Amino acid sequence: MHPLRSHAFQAMPHRQDGLSIVEMMVALAIGIFFVHPQLTLPAYTRFVDGTGPIFAGKIFPFCFITIACGAVSGFHSLISSGTTPKMLAREKYATPTGYGSMLLESLVAIMALIAAASMQPGLYFAVNSPAGVVGSTPEAATAMISSWDPKFAVTPAEMQSWADRVGEKTLFYRTGGAPSLALGMANIFSKILGNDSVLAFWYHFAIMFEALFILTIMDTGTRVGRFMLQELLGNVWPKMGQTNWTPGVLMASGSIVAAWGYFLYQGVVDPLGGINSLWPLFGISNQLLAAVALCVSTTVLIKMHGKKYMWVTCVPLAWLVIVCFTAGWQKIFDASPALGFLAQADALAKGPQTAATATLIFNARLDAAVTAIFLFLVAVILIDSLRVWAGILGGSKKPVMTETPFVPSQLAEEL
């Protein structure tokens, strides 16, 4: 291999991981096509009123921030602006790479829904419901789930049978979504071979695949976070803005890892189980990032073409602002303890005080504070964007375009 080309491929650390993920998704799509699994979860359940055991909130607005990356994703906008360009040999590859990746992401979302909806509903709720909601014993949990709807009936024996078949000690309270997706995928794959003996293999293979998926996301997200933190701190101390200065790189990377590690820890020790304190923030923050990306995109379009194409980004931006700010307001101020963070903290503060209760109160208030910060920062960006747009379209502000000087790619020269 030519040394320049070899160097270029070495700059793509996630190439093999990315191919593995794509291959896994293709395999699952083929499995769904041939198995044609029956969807056992009803199209509508009693939980459309927002009283669900996994998370509270009505279909609007929470459906549109729960199904996040399968629709529009702010995290992807960060990666596509800072990491993906370094892996493209030519600019023309940006469209099939960016748009194609989001189409694949949407396919992943659809297949995840199929995998979850094809599970027996009682099994799905037993896996995903935290102990603090359905009960701390298998008997209590299955009795609670079965009381919701006759179609949800499940017994401790059935749950233990499933756990034995996939090689687990128990499947209760496995919140976070990964185990239930692995169960659904394993069930589909095992039916292709017509043999339950491979169910445990496919279950653990799916768990490993999901761990790989998450690790690549955390790796890339940490790197992008480091870039952004160094750029911000570089305005105060220019040395920190130098990405080739090792102490600055280590300091910024350590800060980003400590930040997400802290929230991960707070979620894991949450008495309600799983990543309970972290998960409510994920959908809102991801979609708010998308709103920021659309603000930037709209500004670029207006500077380049005036108002001609601004509707392309303004329409989804308006929808995201409505959805995210409605959801954020409800999560902070709703009077129901099942939905509002502050209401939940107040309700817990009025009851018996234990170490677990103190943790729940702190996590609820922490979530409320972080959500408020997110909404405030995005509101500032949106207001400033509107000011810039009005100035350019009104003629009081001259559009100024700045572009990084062109640097030929060594990889492009060799292709």
C-alpha positions as MATLAB code, in Angstrom:
seq = 'MHPLRSHAFQAMPHRQDGLSIVEMMVALAIGIFFVHPQLTLPAYTRFVDGTGPIFAGKIFPFCFITIACGAVSGFHSLISSGTTPKMLAREKYATPTGYGSMLLESLVAIMALIAAASMQPGLYFAVNSPAGVVGSTPEAATAMISSWDPKFAVTPAEMQSWADRVGEKTLFYRTGGAPSLALGMANIFSKILGNDSVLAFWYHFAIMFEALFILTIMDTGTRVGRFMLQELLGNVWPKMGQTNWTPGVLMASGSIVAAWGYFLYQGVVDPLGGINSLWPLFGISNQLLAAVALCVSTTVLIKMHGKKYMWVTCVPLAWLVIVCFTAGWQKIFDASPALGFLAQADALAKGPQTAATATLIFNARLDAAVTAIFLFLVAVILIDSLRVWAGILGGSKKPVMTETPFVPSQLAEEL';
ca = [
       0.000    0.000    0.000;
       1.247    3.486   -0.794;
       2.553    5.187    2.384;
       0.288    8.233    1.932;
      -2.774    6.073    1.500;
      -1.766    3.928    4.478;
      -1.432    7.069    6.587;
      -4.871    8.235    5.501;
      -6.523    4.991    6.513;
      -4.724    5.100    9.865;
      -6.555    8.364   10.481;
      -9.841    6.425   10.465;
      -9.807    4.553   13.809;
     -13.510    3.649   13.653;
     -13.550    2.229   10.127;
     -13.644   -1.415   11.251;
     -16.128   -0.664   14.050;
     -18.338    1.222   11.598;
     -18.312   -1.665    9.144;
     -19.202   -4.096   11.939;
     -22.173   -1.956   12.934;
     -23.381   -1.682    9.337;
     -23.001   -5.420    8.812;
     -24.965   -6.097   12.008;
     -27.774   -3.811   10.877;
     -27.885   -5.446    7.449;
     -28.040   -8.876    9.097;
     -30.909   -7.780   11.337;
     -32.775   -6.296    8.366;
     -32.416   -9.580    6.476;
     -33.555  -11.497    9.545;
     -36.669   -9.336    9.922;
     -37.448   -9.722    6.207;
     -37.302  -13.529    6.293;
     -38.751  -14.154    9.770;
     -41.476  -11.525    9.370;
     -42.024  -11.367   13.163;
     -45.499  -10.711   14.473;
     -45.850   -7.492   16.470;
     -47.417   -8.503   19.781;
     -47.385   -5.089   21.454;
     -50.717   -3.279   20.866;
     -50.627   -0.215   18.630;
     -52.004    1.815   21.549;
     -51.878    0.995   25.237;
     -53.311    2.693   28.319;
     -49.980    4.482   28.676;
     -50.704    6.972   25.885;
     -52.008    9.209   28.690;
     -48.475    9.608   30.016;
     -48.647    7.197   32.975;
     -46.220    4.603   31.609;
     -43.967    2.600   33.961;
     -40.744    3.303   32.061;
     -41.086    7.081   31.754;
     -43.948    9.514   32.145;
     -45.169   11.957   29.526;
     -47.735   12.029   26.744;
     -47.050   11.188   23.092;
     -46.605   14.893   22.417;
     -43.959   16.044   23.005;
     -42.048   13.054   24.326;
     -42.415   10.729   21.354;
     -40.405   13.201   19.293;
     -37.460   13.326   21.661;
     -37.525    9.630   22.593;
     -37.053    8.504   18.991;
     -34.083   10.787   18.619;
     -31.331    9.637   16.280;
     -33.810    7.883   14.034;
     -35.381   11.230   13.133;
     -33.071   14.216   13.593;
     -29.958   14.192   15.732;
     -27.902   17.032   17.128;
     -25.082   14.725   18.151;
     -24.639   13.727   14.520;
     -24.347   17.379   13.553;
     -21.369   17.719   15.899;
     -19.680   14.632   14.483;
     -20.381   15.544   10.862;
     -18.899   19.006   11.346;
     -15.742   18.016   13.234;
     -14.900   14.381   12.552;
     -16.521   13.138    9.341;
     -14.811   15.704    7.050;
     -11.432   14.311    8.096;
     -12.451   10.941    6.673;
     -13.718   12.137    3.280;
     -11.393   11.987    0.293;
     -13.527   14.411   -1.748;
     -16.195   16.984   -0.944;
     -18.719   15.245   -3.190;
     -18.698   12.289   -0.800;
     -20.257   14.437    1.944;
     -23.847   14.061    0.742;
     -23.977   10.250    0.422;
     -22.008    9.896    3.652;
     -24.050   12.331    5.770;
     -27.491   11.735    4.281;
     -26.843    8.013    3.837;
     -25.797    7.698    7.475;
     -29.026    9.306    8.662;
     -31.070    7.009    6.427;
     -29.267    4.050    7.992;
     -29.898    5.533   11.438;
     -33.612    5.747   10.652;
     -33.524    2.114    9.539;
     -31.903    1.212   12.865;
     -34.732    2.992   14.707;
     -37.392    1.103   12.747;
     -35.708   -2.247   13.357;
     -35.317   -1.479   17.068;
     -39.051   -0.763   17.254;
     -39.806   -4.026   15.452;
     -37.511   -5.977   17.782;
     -39.153   -4.455   20.876;
     -42.737   -4.700   19.607;
     -42.280   -8.349   18.610;
     -41.528   -9.313   22.218;
     -44.304  -10.509   24.492;
     -45.500   -7.256   26.167;
     -45.228   -8.626   29.700;
     -41.636   -9.679   29.055;
     -40.805   -6.244   27.624;
     -42.227   -4.366   30.632;
     -40.593   -6.740   33.127;
     -37.201   -6.136   31.531;
     -37.528   -2.350   31.241;
     -39.527   -1.320   34.331;
     -37.448   -0.285   37.374;
     -37.942   -2.003   40.708;
     -39.113    1.234   42.308;
     -42.144    1.235   39.999;
     -43.261   -2.402   39.674;
     -41.911   -3.963   42.869;
     -38.627   -5.300   44.168;
     -39.425   -9.028   43.822;
     -40.269  -11.114   40.732;
     -43.667  -11.975   42.199;
     -44.564   -8.349   42.881;
     -43.276   -7.174   39.495;
     -45.148   -9.773   37.446;
     -48.344   -9.226   39.459;
     -48.173   -5.475   38.861;
     -47.464   -5.857   35.120;
     -50.197   -8.468   34.649;
     -52.730   -6.173   36.360;
     -52.250   -3.464   33.714;
     -53.742   -5.470   30.861;
     -54.644   -9.168   30.324;
     -52.381   -9.133   27.247;
     -49.428   -8.229   29.478;
     -49.785  -11.306   31.697;
     -46.421  -12.788   32.660;
     -45.247  -15.066   35.470;
     -41.970  -15.401   37.398;
     -41.561  -18.863   35.858;
     -41.789  -17.455   32.321;
     -39.249  -14.761   33.162;
     -36.866  -17.340   34.625;
     -37.306  -19.529   31.548;
     -36.291  -16.630   29.296;
     -33.316  -15.854   31.554;
     -32.154  -19.485   31.374;
     -32.530  -19.581   27.589;
     -30.303  -16.535   27.071;
     -27.783  -17.447   29.768;
     -28.709  -14.781   32.340;
     -29.502  -15.143   36.040;
     -32.428  -12.734   35.782;
     -33.996  -10.371   33.258;
     -35.899   -8.218   35.727;
     -35.124   -4.492   35.988;
     -32.683   -4.463   33.052;
     -33.505   -0.865   32.224;
     -31.789    1.208   29.549;
     -33.107   -0.553   26.438;
     -30.045   -2.624   25.521;
     -31.175   -5.965   27.041;
     -34.669   -5.747   25.520;
     -33.231   -4.904   22.097;
     -30.804   -7.801   22.434;
     -33.672  -10.112   23.382;
     -35.720   -9.042   20.368;
     -32.757   -9.364   17.993;
     -31.767  -12.746   19.407;
     -35.314  -14.045   19.077;
     -35.423  -12.997   15.411;
     -32.005  -14.494   14.595;
     -32.760  -17.773   16.380;
     -35.928  -18.254   14.305;
     -33.892  -18.120   11.092;
     -32.131  -21.315   12.148;
     -35.286  -22.728   13.708;
     -33.461  -23.607   16.905;
     -33.672  -22.050   20.377;
     -30.239  -23.429   21.282;
     -28.546  -20.461   19.613;
     -30.688  -17.907   21.468;
     -28.053  -17.331   24.174;
     -25.328  -16.864   21.563;
     -27.285  -14.250   19.620;
     -28.359  -12.469   22.824;
     -24.793  -12.007   24.043;
     -23.621  -11.216   20.528;
     -26.224   -8.421   20.373;
     -25.142   -7.130   23.805;
     -21.541   -7.037   22.586;
     -22.626   -5.231   19.405;
     -24.478   -2.610   21.430;
     -21.458   -2.144   23.702;
     -19.302   -1.594   20.609;
     -21.825    0.893   19.293;
     -21.851    2.816   22.583;
     -18.060    2.772   22.934;
     -17.536    4.296   19.498;
     -20.112    6.991   20.321;
     -18.458    7.823   23.649;
     -15.014    7.878   22.039;
     -16.062   10.203   19.237;
     -18.191   12.367   21.527;
     -15.320   12.764   23.982;
     -12.985   13.812   21.175;
     -15.451   16.395   19.829;
     -16.072   17.654   23.375;
     -12.318   18.076   23.831;
     -12.065   20.106   20.613;
     -14.875   22.392   21.730;
     -13.557   22.824   25.271;
     -10.058   23.618   24.019;
     -11.437   26.144   21.541;
     -13.455   27.806   24.315;
     -10.592   27.893   26.808;
      -8.262   29.112   24.068;
     -10.099   32.442   24.145;
      -8.913   32.869   27.736;
      -5.536   31.122   27.520;
      -4.278   30.796   23.905;
      -2.046   27.856   24.812;
      -5.117   25.743   25.619;
      -6.414   26.299   22.101;
      -3.444   24.435   20.600;
      -4.652   20.906   19.898;
      -1.046   19.669   19.600;
      -0.159   20.759   23.144;
      -0.223   17.526   25.154;
      -1.013   18.983   28.623;
      -3.970   20.871   27.147;
      -5.222   17.753   25.368;
      -4.983   15.674   28.551;
      -6.640   18.358   30.664;
      -9.536   18.869   28.235;
     -10.040   15.128   27.646;
     -10.003   14.437   31.391;
     -12.579   17.170   32.003;
     -14.969   15.792   29.362;
     -14.612   12.202   30.609;
     -15.145   13.338   34.208;
     -18.276   15.259   33.188;
     -20.083   12.422   31.406;
     -18.667    9.890   33.871;
     -20.233   11.822   36.743;
     -23.688   11.768   35.183;
     -23.274    8.094   34.300;
     -22.375    7.333   37.913;
     -25.331    9.332   39.221;
     -27.609    7.318   36.942;
     -26.186    3.946   37.928;
     -26.526    4.579   41.689;
     -30.064    5.894   41.272;
     -32.336    3.753   43.505;
     -34.907    3.507   40.711;
     -32.368    1.539   38.685;
     -30.380    1.807   35.462;
     -29.521    5.194   33.995;
     -32.687    6.745   35.333;
     -31.270   10.209   36.036;
     -29.249   10.435   32.827;
     -31.798    9.141   30.325;
     -34.419   11.934   30.651;
     -31.706   14.427   29.675;
     -30.500   12.533   26.626;
     -33.422   13.064   24.268;
     -33.903   16.743   25.135;
     -30.190   17.549   24.903;
     -29.763   15.667   21.622;
     -32.680   17.439   19.964;
     -31.640   20.822   21.374;
     -28.234   20.259   19.758;
     -30.099   19.676   16.492;
     -31.863   23.025   16.994;
     -28.471   24.705   17.417;
     -27.203   23.033   14.232;
     -30.284   24.230   12.330;
     -29.715   27.783   13.622;
     -26.192   27.687   12.211;
     -27.385   26.142    8.930;
     -30.103   28.769    8.537;
     -27.573   31.546    9.106;
     -25.311   30.139    6.388;
     -28.214   29.773    3.937;
     -29.390   33.337    4.548;
     -25.889   34.706    4.089;
     -25.450   32.794    0.834;
     -28.929   32.930   -0.739;
     -31.070   35.349    1.269;
     -34.519   34.033    2.193;
     -34.794   31.707   -0.817;
     -33.880   28.452    0.941;
     -34.217   29.350    4.605;
     -37.511   27.443    4.911;
     -35.592   24.179    4.410;
     -34.014   24.540    7.851;
     -36.523   26.878    9.519;
     -39.428   24.402    9.332;
     -37.666   21.585   11.265;
     -36.092   24.209   13.546;
     -39.528   25.562   14.507;
     -40.775   22.033   15.209;
     -37.756   21.179   17.369;
     -38.054   24.392   19.362;
     -41.738   23.710   20.066;
     -41.126   20.084   21.014;
     -37.974   20.553   23.091;
     -39.083   23.632   25.003;
     -42.469   22.064   25.749;
     -40.826   18.873   26.975;
     -38.193   20.774   28.945;
     -40.790   22.981   30.647;
     -42.893   19.941   31.584;
     -39.900   18.020   32.925;
     -38.950   20.943   35.152;
     -42.264   22.453   36.296;
     -45.031   19.866   35.806;
     -46.993   19.356   39.015;
     -47.027   15.555   38.670;
     -44.136   13.876   40.557;
     -44.087   11.203   37.846;
     -43.161   13.820   35.240;
     -41.786   17.010   36.795;
     -38.317   16.908   38.346;
     -39.031   19.571   40.978;
     -42.411   18.052   41.871;
     -40.737   14.686   42.304;
     -38.084   16.191   44.589;
     -40.723   18.017   46.668;
     -42.862   14.888   47.030;
     -39.870   12.841   48.171;
     -38.798   15.546   50.611;
     -42.166   15.270   52.389;
     -41.789   11.532   53.009;
     -39.475    9.437   55.184;
     -35.836   10.412   54.683;
     -33.308    7.698   53.884;
     -30.031    7.596   51.991;
     -31.874    6.370   48.892;
     -34.432    9.175   49.185;
     -31.673   11.770   49.461;
     -30.087   10.433   46.281;
     -33.393   10.588   44.408;
     -34.034   14.160   45.561;
     -30.555   15.273   44.520;
     -30.802   13.584   41.118;
     -34.212   15.119   40.422;
     -32.993   18.619   41.255;
     -29.814   18.048   39.279;
     -31.846   17.030   36.229;
     -34.043   20.135   36.618;
     -31.010   22.423   36.824;
     -29.244   20.864   33.829;
     -32.434   20.976   31.720;
     -32.919   24.654   32.610;
     -29.324   25.413   31.591;
     -29.819   23.622   28.266;
     -33.002   25.565   27.511;
     -31.449   28.898   28.493;
     -28.354   28.405   26.314;
     -30.369   27.344   23.281;
     -32.755   30.260   23.799;
     -29.796   32.657   23.765;
     -28.485   31.104   20.536;
     -31.933   31.208   18.928;
     -32.547   34.860   19.877;
     -29.132   35.920   18.605;
     -29.714   33.967   15.369;
     -33.044   35.738   14.851;
     -31.261   39.077   15.362;
     -28.673   38.193   12.713;
     -31.300   36.917   10.253;
     -33.427   40.040   10.652;
     -30.395   42.256   10.120;
     -29.302   40.495    6.935;
     -32.781   40.205    5.414;
     -33.618   43.785    6.387;
     -30.442   45.138    4.850;
     -29.060   46.660    8.062;
     -26.383   43.994    8.383;
     -23.943   42.974    5.676;
     -23.567   39.180    5.292;
     -19.956   38.215    5.923;
     -18.825   34.730    4.912;
     -15.658   33.267    6.382;
     -14.190   30.067    5.073;
     -11.145   28.096    6.112;
      -8.403   28.212    3.450;
      -8.383   25.206    1.128;
      -5.863   22.515    2.071;
      -5.372   19.681   -0.478;
      -5.986   16.205    0.927;
      -3.156   13.738    0.565;
      -5.695   10.955    0.186;
      -7.553   12.817   -2.579;
      -4.326   13.296   -4.518;
      -3.732    9.553   -4.543;
      -7.241    8.557   -5.690;
];
